[in-house]
Structure formats: structure tokens, C-alpha cells
XYZ file of C-alpha atoms in Angstrom:
482
model
C 73.817 101.961 -15.297
C 73.039 98.516 -14.039
C 69.536 97.203 -14.864
C 69.318 95.122 -11.662
C 71.207 93.524 -8.785
C 74.332 91.632 -9.677
C 74.230 87.788 -9.326
C 75.766 86.431 -6.145
C 79.141 84.697 -6.376
C 79.215 80.863 -5.903
C 80.952 81.185 -2.522
C 78.073 83.327 -1.226
C 75.472 80.857 -2.526
C 77.196 78.007 -0.675
C 77.244 80.102 2.500
C 73.472 80.701 2.244
C 72.743 76.986 1.738
C 74.969 76.063 4.693
C 73.086 78.485 6.919
C 69.714 77.028 5.858
C 70.956 73.464 6.488
C 72.100 74.416 9.990
C 68.679 75.886 10.798
C 66.957 72.779 9.463
C 69.016 70.649 11.878
C 68.012 72.773 14.866
C 65.230 70.837 16.673
C 64.223 73.989 18.577
C 63.071 75.768 15.441
C 59.374 75.621 14.553
C 59.737 74.298 11.010
C 61.203 70.989 12.242
C 58.247 70.039 14.436
C 54.789 68.721 13.687
C 53.348 65.665 11.954
C 55.568 66.031 8.893
C 59.102 67.342 9.543
C 59.932 68.949 6.228
C 63.264 70.751 5.808
C 62.801 74.373 4.733
C 64.368 74.648 1.272
C 62.360 77.295 -0.563
C 65.191 79.851 -0.232
C 67.909 77.534 -1.483
C 69.713 79.463 -4.246
C 70.100 76.314 -6.338
C 67.609 73.735 -7.536
C 67.195 70.540 -9.528
C 64.892 69.446 -12.326
C 61.211 68.979 -11.562
C 59.108 70.211 -8.641
C 61.504 70.151 -5.690
C 60.419 72.991 -3.414
C 63.874 74.571 -3.679
C 65.761 76.981 -5.888
C 65.192 80.680 -6.679
C 66.276 82.594 -9.769
C 69.779 84.010 -9.344
C 69.242 86.803 -11.842
C 66.383 89.238 -12.179
C 64.145 88.447 -15.119
C 65.674 84.997 -15.699
C 63.428 81.961 -15.971
C 65.225 78.672 -15.392
C 63.827 75.407 -16.697
C 64.307 74.024 -13.198
C 61.496 76.251 -11.894
C 58.843 74.953 -14.297
C 55.828 73.397 -12.517
C 53.954 71.154 -14.919
C 52.237 68.973 -12.308
C 50.191 71.898 -10.952
C 48.538 72.214 -14.346
C 47.067 68.721 -14.118
C 43.281 68.389 -13.664
C 42.126 68.389 -10.044
C 40.655 64.812 -10.194
C 43.986 63.469 -11.480
C 45.924 65.231 -8.723
C 43.557 63.765 -6.140
C 44.023 60.298 -7.563
C 47.812 60.639 -7.394
C 47.677 61.816 -3.779
C 45.385 58.912 -2.839
C 48.096 56.491 -3.940
C 50.595 58.049 -1.519
C 50.858 57.592 2.258
C 49.126 60.592 3.795
C 52.332 61.824 5.453
C 53.903 62.039 2.006
C 50.800 63.696 0.538
C 50.938 66.403 3.208
C 54.509 67.285 2.233
C 53.231 68.452 -1.168
C 51.655 71.457 0.583
C 55.061 73.206 0.574
C 55.254 73.265 -3.216
C 53.058 76.332 -3.709
C 49.944 78.093 -2.385
C 47.814 76.061 -4.792
C 49.158 72.833 -3.334
C 48.464 73.807 0.282
C 44.888 72.538 0.045
C 45.187 69.615 -2.398
C 45.865 66.921 0.225
C 42.992 68.212 2.392
C 40.517 67.125 -0.292
C 41.727 63.531 -0.719
C 38.956 61.043 0.177
C 41.444 58.428 1.404
C 43.768 58.789 4.408
C 46.459 56.279 5.322
C 48.836 56.749 8.269
C 51.426 54.075 9.110
C 53.255 54.780 12.349
C 54.062 51.320 13.689
C 57.770 51.528 12.903
C 58.308 55.212 13.587
C 57.092 57.888 15.937
C 53.715 59.405 15.133
C 52.472 62.389 17.119
C 48.751 61.686 17.410
C 48.015 65.228 18.583
C 49.388 66.636 15.330
C 47.568 63.920 13.413
C 44.296 65.084 14.980
C 45.032 68.669 13.896
C 45.741 67.491 10.357
C 42.478 65.569 10.207
C 40.539 68.558 11.535
C 41.787 70.595 8.570
C 40.654 67.914 6.134
C 37.893 69.203 3.844
C 36.623 66.166 1.898
C 32.839 65.880 2.519
C 33.047 62.071 2.564
C 36.009 60.083 3.835
C 36.006 56.951 1.690
C 38.825 55.236 3.580
C 40.707 55.823 6.832
C 43.590 53.446 7.621
C 45.648 53.894 10.781
C 48.555 51.845 12.143
C 50.005 53.051 15.440
C 51.472 51.918 18.732
C 49.946 53.173 21.984
C 52.392 53.503 24.867
C 50.715 55.866 27.310
C 47.428 57.326 28.540
C 47.877 60.627 26.648
C 48.531 58.726 23.449
C 45.381 56.684 24.021
C 43.217 59.780 24.544
C 44.513 61.327 21.319
C 43.815 58.034 19.529
C 40.204 58.038 20.718
C 39.767 61.641 19.603
C 41.281 60.786 16.222
C 38.800 57.949 15.635
C 35.947 60.217 16.667
C 37.006 62.866 14.150
C 37.211 60.274 11.356
C 33.743 58.951 12.169
C 32.217 62.431 12.016
C 33.571 62.759 8.454
C 31.110 60.166 7.099
C 33.839 57.539 6.837
C 33.010 54.505 4.680
C 35.940 52.190 5.456
C 37.754 52.201 8.815
C 40.849 50.029 9.310
C 42.691 50.162 12.650
C 45.873 48.217 13.451
C 47.056 49.094 16.934
C 49.825 47.756 19.155
C 49.091 48.403 22.821
C 48.840 46.776 26.205
C 45.586 45.021 27.016
C 42.802 47.080 28.663
C 44.535 50.327 27.719
C 42.002 51.579 25.197
C 38.220 51.899 24.925
C 36.403 52.752 21.713
C 34.402 55.980 21.570
C 30.658 55.407 21.637
C 30.249 57.083 18.247
C 31.851 53.999 16.653
C 28.693 52.011 17.402
C 26.402 54.670 15.939
C 28.077 55.428 12.600
C 25.380 55.118 9.933
C 27.807 55.594 6.996
C 30.356 52.916 7.944
C 30.400 50.076 5.398
C 33.684 48.279 6.269
C 35.233 47.921 9.733
C 38.524 46.042 10.214
C 40.102 45.889 13.664
C 43.452 44.300 14.470
C 44.276 45.180 18.045
C 44.743 43.575 21.414
C 41.904 45.201 23.347
C 38.812 44.181 25.270
C 35.750 45.658 23.579
C 32.706 46.400 25.686
C 29.744 47.003 23.398
C 26.702 49.005 24.536
C 23.240 47.475 24.294
C 22.250 49.951 21.581
C 24.248 49.578 18.339
C 23.264 51.055 14.969
C 25.607 50.141 12.111
C 23.015 49.818 9.390
C 25.381 50.306 6.463
C 28.057 47.876 7.682
C 28.671 45.086 5.158
C 32.137 43.825 6.149
C 33.439 43.217 9.697
C 36.911 41.867 10.462
C 37.853 41.179 14.106
C 41.464 40.118 14.690
C 42.609 39.562 18.291
C 39.676 41.622 19.581
C 38.330 40.274 22.866
C 34.958 41.087 24.383
C 34.128 41.832 28.001
C 31.332 39.251 27.976
C 29.260 37.162 25.567
C 26.515 39.778 25.503
C 28.910 42.282 23.849
C 29.272 39.934 20.867
C 25.494 39.651 20.514
C 25.044 43.431 20.881
C 27.601 44.182 18.161
C 26.338 41.672 15.595
C 22.657 42.368 16.218
C 23.314 46.039 15.463
C 24.540 45.148 11.958
C 21.315 44.158 10.148
C 22.971 44.178 6.702
C 26.269 42.464 7.542
C 27.392 40.112 4.756
C 31.045 39.235 5.451
C 32.433 38.391 8.925
C 35.994 37.357 9.846
C 36.776 36.289 13.423
C 40.419 35.631 14.347
C 40.553 34.753 18.017
C 43.525 35.264 20.305
C 44.542 32.451 22.725
C 43.738 34.788 25.630
C 40.134 35.421 24.561
C 37.744 35.299 27.502
C 34.455 34.624 25.667
C 33.764 30.882 25.636
C 30.684 30.744 23.409
C 30.857 33.075 20.398
C 27.306 33.579 19.162
C 26.916 34.495 15.490
C 23.217 35.169 14.950
C 23.090 37.231 11.759
C 20.259 36.591 9.251
C 21.974 38.615 6.476
C 25.446 37.014 6.748
C 26.709 35.348 3.551
C 30.429 34.724 4.232
C 31.982 33.594 7.520
C 35.652 32.940 8.318
C 36.694 31.610 11.731
C 40.325 31.278 12.759
C 40.217 29.208 15.904
C 43.362 30.457 17.663
C 47.090 29.965 17.198
C 47.730 27.042 19.475
C 47.146 26.194 23.120
C 44.160 24.623 24.814
C 40.856 26.441 24.417
C 37.431 25.837 25.853
C 35.698 27.591 22.988
C 32.529 26.938 21.049
C 30.436 28.713 18.409
C 26.705 29.091 17.987
C 25.979 29.843 14.331
C 22.514 30.737 13.049
C 22.881 32.283 9.601
C 20.093 31.396 7.150
C 21.764 33.310 4.262
C 25.254 31.836 4.726
C 26.837 30.620 1.480
C 30.555 30.390 2.338
C 32.204 29.001 5.496
C 35.955 28.957 6.156
C 37.277 27.257 9.303
C 40.954 27.545 10.206
C 42.880 26.629 13.338
C 44.978 24.035 15.080
C 42.480 22.998 17.723
C 39.151 21.195 17.951
C 36.238 23.010 16.391
C 33.147 22.797 18.555
C 30.058 24.483 17.216
C 26.308 24.439 16.993
C 25.380 25.107 13.372
C 21.733 25.899 12.747
C 19.639 27.024 9.807
C 22.152 27.206 6.933
C 20.125 26.058 3.904
C 22.140 28.207 1.456
C 25.617 26.916 2.429
C 27.365 25.646 -0.709
C 31.099 26.229 -0.172
C 33.237 25.139 2.825
C 36.984 25.281 3.518
C 38.448 23.405 6.514
C 42.136 23.844 7.345
C 44.187 22.378 10.208
C 41.265 21.331 12.395
C 41.939 18.279 14.536
C 38.357 17.390 15.301
C 34.842 18.615 14.478
C 32.310 17.790 17.172
C 29.273 19.351 15.484
C 27.304 16.586 13.784
C 25.105 19.211 12.135
C 28.119 20.606 10.257
C 28.990 17.141 9.001
C 25.386 16.695 7.890
C 25.508 20.006 6.007
C 28.734 18.980 4.273
C 27.137 15.804 3.016
C 23.759 17.263 2.028
C 24.149 20.767 0.513
C 27.817 21.677 -0.013
C 28.937 21.748 -3.662
C 32.543 22.966 -3.239
C 34.772 21.614 -0.477
C 38.423 22.306 0.390
C 40.225 20.152 2.976
C 43.684 20.489 4.534
C 43.400 17.637 7.013
C 45.175 14.448 7.969
C 42.986 11.323 8.192
C 45.251 10.156 11.025
C 43.739 12.860 13.262
C 40.406 13.602 11.608
C 37.819 11.432 9.901
C 34.264 11.620 8.629
C 31.678 8.976 9.487
C 32.216 5.869 7.371
C 28.758 5.848 5.788
C 28.506 9.552 4.811
C 27.838 10.472 1.176
C 28.471 13.945 -0.252
C 25.355 14.089 -2.392
C 25.856 17.555 -3.964
C 29.656 17.798 -4.056
C 30.968 18.672 -7.526
C 34.332 20.292 -6.718
C 36.903 18.913 -4.245
C 40.188 20.563 -3.289
C 42.602 18.471 -1.226
C 45.993 19.565 0.146
C 48.639 16.868 -0.198
C 51.127 18.023 2.449
C 49.232 16.302 5.264
C 50.196 12.864 6.564
C 48.528 9.973 4.736
C 46.496 12.386 2.620
C 45.902 9.679 0.021
C 43.660 7.791 2.448
C 41.412 10.850 2.723
C 41.439 11.110 -1.075
C 40.270 7.512 -1.488
C 37.473 8.075 1.008
C 36.324 11.299 -0.657
C 36.312 9.758 -4.143
C 34.106 6.894 -2.975
C 31.824 9.291 -1.035
C 31.326 11.879 -3.811
C 29.426 10.217 -6.660
C 28.806 13.495 -8.580
C 32.320 14.920 -8.362
C 33.339 16.804 -11.527
C 36.469 18.735 -10.502
C 39.383 17.395 -8.434
C 42.249 19.650 -7.352
C 45.276 18.366 -5.453
C 47.519 21.104 -4.084
C 50.923 21.121 -2.429
C 52.899 24.356 -2.203
C 55.280 23.075 0.500
C 58.659 21.899 -0.815
C 59.650 19.665 2.108
C 57.335 16.722 2.821
C 59.483 14.347 4.848
C 56.681 13.751 7.357
C 54.017 12.962 4.739
C 55.097 9.475 3.793
C 53.316 7.594 6.580
C 52.150 4.186 5.385
C 51.384 3.629 1.722
C 48.572 4.259 -0.695
C 46.305 1.283 -1.279
C 44.525 1.256 -4.615
C 40.725 0.998 -4.116
C 39.270 -2.395 -4.946
C 36.331 -0.810 -6.766
C 36.611 2.214 -9.053
C 34.695 5.162 -7.493
C 31.548 6.124 -9.365
C 32.675 9.719 -9.869
C 35.737 8.628 -11.908
C 33.959 6.667 -14.615
C 30.768 8.791 -14.624
C 31.402 12.491 -13.862
C 35.010 13.636 -13.354
C 35.944 16.145 -16.078
C 38.823 18.199 -14.613
C 41.888 16.930 -12.736
C 44.516 19.398 -11.545
C 47.618 18.714 -9.442
C 49.588 21.772 -8.327
C 52.993 20.999 -6.828
C 53.051 17.438 -8.179
C 56.032 15.504 -6.761
C 56.920 13.583 -9.903
C 59.744 11.646 -8.198
C 57.626 10.180 -5.344
C 56.222 6.699 -5.799
C 52.975 7.355 -3.900
C 52.091 10.385 -6.021
C 52.890 8.637 -9.281
C 50.574 5.776 -8.342
C 47.734 8.119 -7.354
C 48.060 10.200 -10.539
C 48.101 7.154 -12.827
C 45.146 5.555 -11.057
C 42.943 8.619 -11.551
C 43.995 9.160 -15.188
C 43.517 5.492 -16.019
C 40.005 5.151 -14.596
C 38.275 8.306 -15.849
C 35.919 8.006 -18.803
C 34.911 11.666 -19.239
C 38.113 13.549 -18.429
C 38.385 16.740 -20.514
C 41.353 18.451 -18.869
C 44.367 17.240 -16.865
C 46.900 19.799 -15.595
C 50.076 19.116 -13.620
C 52.640 21.598 -12.337
C 55.988 21.155 -10.658
C 58.696 23.683 -9.790
C 61.778 21.460 -9.625
C 62.029 19.445 -12.807
C 64.417 19.518 -15.755
C 63.302 19.655 -19.377
C 64.310 16.033 -19.997
C 62.548 14.765 -16.863
C 59.472 16.760 -17.832
C 59.209 14.976 -21.189
C 59.570 11.561 -19.542
C 56.945 12.364 -16.882
C 54.467 13.689 -19.446
C 54.844 10.633 -21.698
C 54.502 8.306 -18.711
C 51.290 9.970 -17.476
C 49.734 10.317 -20.929
C 50.319 6.636 -21.612
C 47.547 5.672 -19.162
C 44.955 8.232 -20.308
C 42.079 6.412 -21.969
C 41.273 8.965 -24.667
C 44.068 11.458 -25.355
C 42.062 13.039 -28.163
C 39.234 14.275 -25.936
C 41.437 15.111 -22.911
C 43.637 18.243 -22.958
C 46.830 17.330 -21.071
C 49.162 20.025 -19.702
C 52.342 19.963 -17.616
C 53.374 23.492 -16.611
């Protein structure tokens, strides 16, 4: 007598798999709809190595190596860490592996949905989030495109659900038409939110009552406000805010952006991407230590009460009209980075940077060497000088010529200890003259580092020997060309 059913012939197995494939391709069947459209493969007669969600034993009592499930035996914390590294849509697909895996993804403290380049059904996404069981949502990242009113309503509901899960970090990147979306009120009352990053083309109207007491980091990219009062309402409701990034869109309607935050320590302002703007900033931040200003237009501001400011970066600003900012740069700033052309921007002739010890200057701007000469003469305590050029083509830089200063700047023979030039153009006359002048006139230089991408081994040796020949004390100065 037979001890069990006979194994199916190969032709029958192929017929079964073909039938399953046809049902998977049928859009009308339930298993092909929802947030994650997983093909149903559990009844496939054949399988492959590892956990695949397919393949059944073809003989009673047999145990194929292909059906072994080692990953389910891993510790729960390790499984959660693995799932956190995956996009959430991929993590959800693991629920088909076994009953044990049906709930693993629901406990992950980090959720990341990216639907900008493919269709995302927000209604199904809401259902998935409702089934999430983690007591605290450490991170919720969402990238979607909104193309209709229903989509917008689901998006608002989705944000509301995330905020009720004690979310710590909320990052939203949304493509939509202007005025299409309004934030749910709960966003302005979330006591657990520590990081909020918004990149979306919307007009935000902020209520008068805002309570974001745990918020430390706020990033606003292309977010417009209905009126100036909305900006004040939002920032005043963040009593512990430390890091603020404002990237304004050319169509922004708020003229004066008021930043009145006593706790703020780091501020980055990107002043638009071109076009004419009638914008200004009112900045009152007594704890501010770091200020980064970027943009292609004039920077008009009223800077008040910044006694702690020690580091400033200014990039692509044509003109600064705030005399207070210039005063701060010359009185308290210790580290300064400039990507400016002296042909379009200049400091007052008689200003002295009393506390400046580290200067970073970008050498892809026209006539940059004139700004360098000015800064060397105006920074008597300078200890570190970094020249940086990461742009290969510089055909528009060579305007005029570098004129060697008549008097050696005080910082060179008294304080300069580190000289670094990244992207040194070893075959340009102006740069060779600048490099040799600095190396020749420093008395306390301890380290000189040059780097260049396009140089042969033979040329490198010649350049190194040429530069080292003017160094006053090669024994005390470590010279590198990398």
C-alpha cells in the first residue's frame, strides 16, 4: 500500500504555476490591490534558496533545504533594525513570509514612504499607519505628489495619524499646486515633535496659539506664509528651537521675515534662487553662534543682539546693507567663510577683524585675490587660512592681476600656522604667485597642504620642489601635496 499521495509530475507543476501567474496578473483580483501589490506565490510548487515566500514540499514528510527560515530565528531587536533600514513599502512585504512576520513591520519605530516617482494610494497608506503598533514613532518621512482634493484630504489625515503616534521627527516633501493643502491644527500642538522638515510649495497659515515645546530643529524649504504674523506665531511657539533653516522661494509673499528666537543657536538663510526680491530679515537671537547666508541677491537685514556669534558663512551675496552685521563680523566672529567677488561686494576700507582666527576663501570668484589681500591685512590674529576651489573651469576668474602687497600683513609673520589650498591650479600664474607669497612671508607656519586633481607625477614633483624652495623653515613646517 502507498504511504501517501504520489508526487505530481513536472507538467502538472508547470500548469499550477501558470495558473497562479495568470491570477496574479488579473487586476480585478483582491491580492493585487492595496498599498503593496505583492504577487501571491505561497502555493508555487517550486522554490529557491532562502526566504522567498514560495515553494511547498512536493512529497509528504520531505523537508527541503529551500524551506528553511533562519531569519525568523533572529532576535526581535535585530529584525527591527533590519526593517528600519528598508523603505516601509518593502518592509510591509515581509508580512507574507509567515504568521510571525505579519506583525514585525508594525513595530518598527521608523517609517519612510517615497511615492514621488510612482503612484501611492494615500488611503491605503492611512490604513497601514493605523495598524502600526510602535508606542513611539521616532521618524516619519513622506514624499508624495498631490494631484486632487481627495488626495489632499487623505494626506492631511495621514499627517494627523503620525502626530498622534508621538512622532519625534517629521519630514514632508510634497509636490502640489499652490494653495491646495492646509496643515492640520494638531501639527502646531505636538509636544513630542523634536525635528520638523518641510519641503513643499504651500502657503502656511499659523494659528495664534502654537505649542511645539520639544522642537529643536526646523527646516522650511519653499514654504510661504499667509502673512508676517504667521512667521512670528510659529517661531514664538518653539521656545527651545536651536537650529533653523529658511530657504525662500522667489514667489514668497512675506517681505520682512522676523526671526525672534532667544534659544536659537544656528541659522541658515537661503535668499532665493534668482529674480528681484523686496525682502528683508529682522534677526534677534541672543544665543546665535552660527550664521550661514546663501543667495544670489542683496541681503538686507536688521541684526540685533547676537553677542555669541562666532562663525559666519557668506556665499553668493551681491550686497549686504546691514551695517550691524558688518560690525559683528569685525568684532566677535572667529571663523569666517566667504564665496564672494570683490568686484561686486566689498567691506569698508577701515574695518579690522579683531577676533578672526580662521578664514576660508573660495577661489572661483572673479578677482578673488584682491579680497584675499584685503582680508590678510584686516585680520591681524589669523591662524588658519583655507583657499578652496572645487570648480574645474575658471575661465571667468582671471580678471585683472594679483598685486603683491607693499607691506607684509601682520598675521603672516606673527600668527599664521596652517595654510591649506584645495583645488590648487598649479599651472596658473596668479595662483603660483599667491602661494609663493604666503609661504615666503610666514614665520610660524607649521602645516602647508596643497591638493590638485589634474597633475602628473612628474609635474607634482616639480611643483612641490618649487613651492618648498620659498618656505623659510622646512624643518618646522610639514609640507604636503595630495
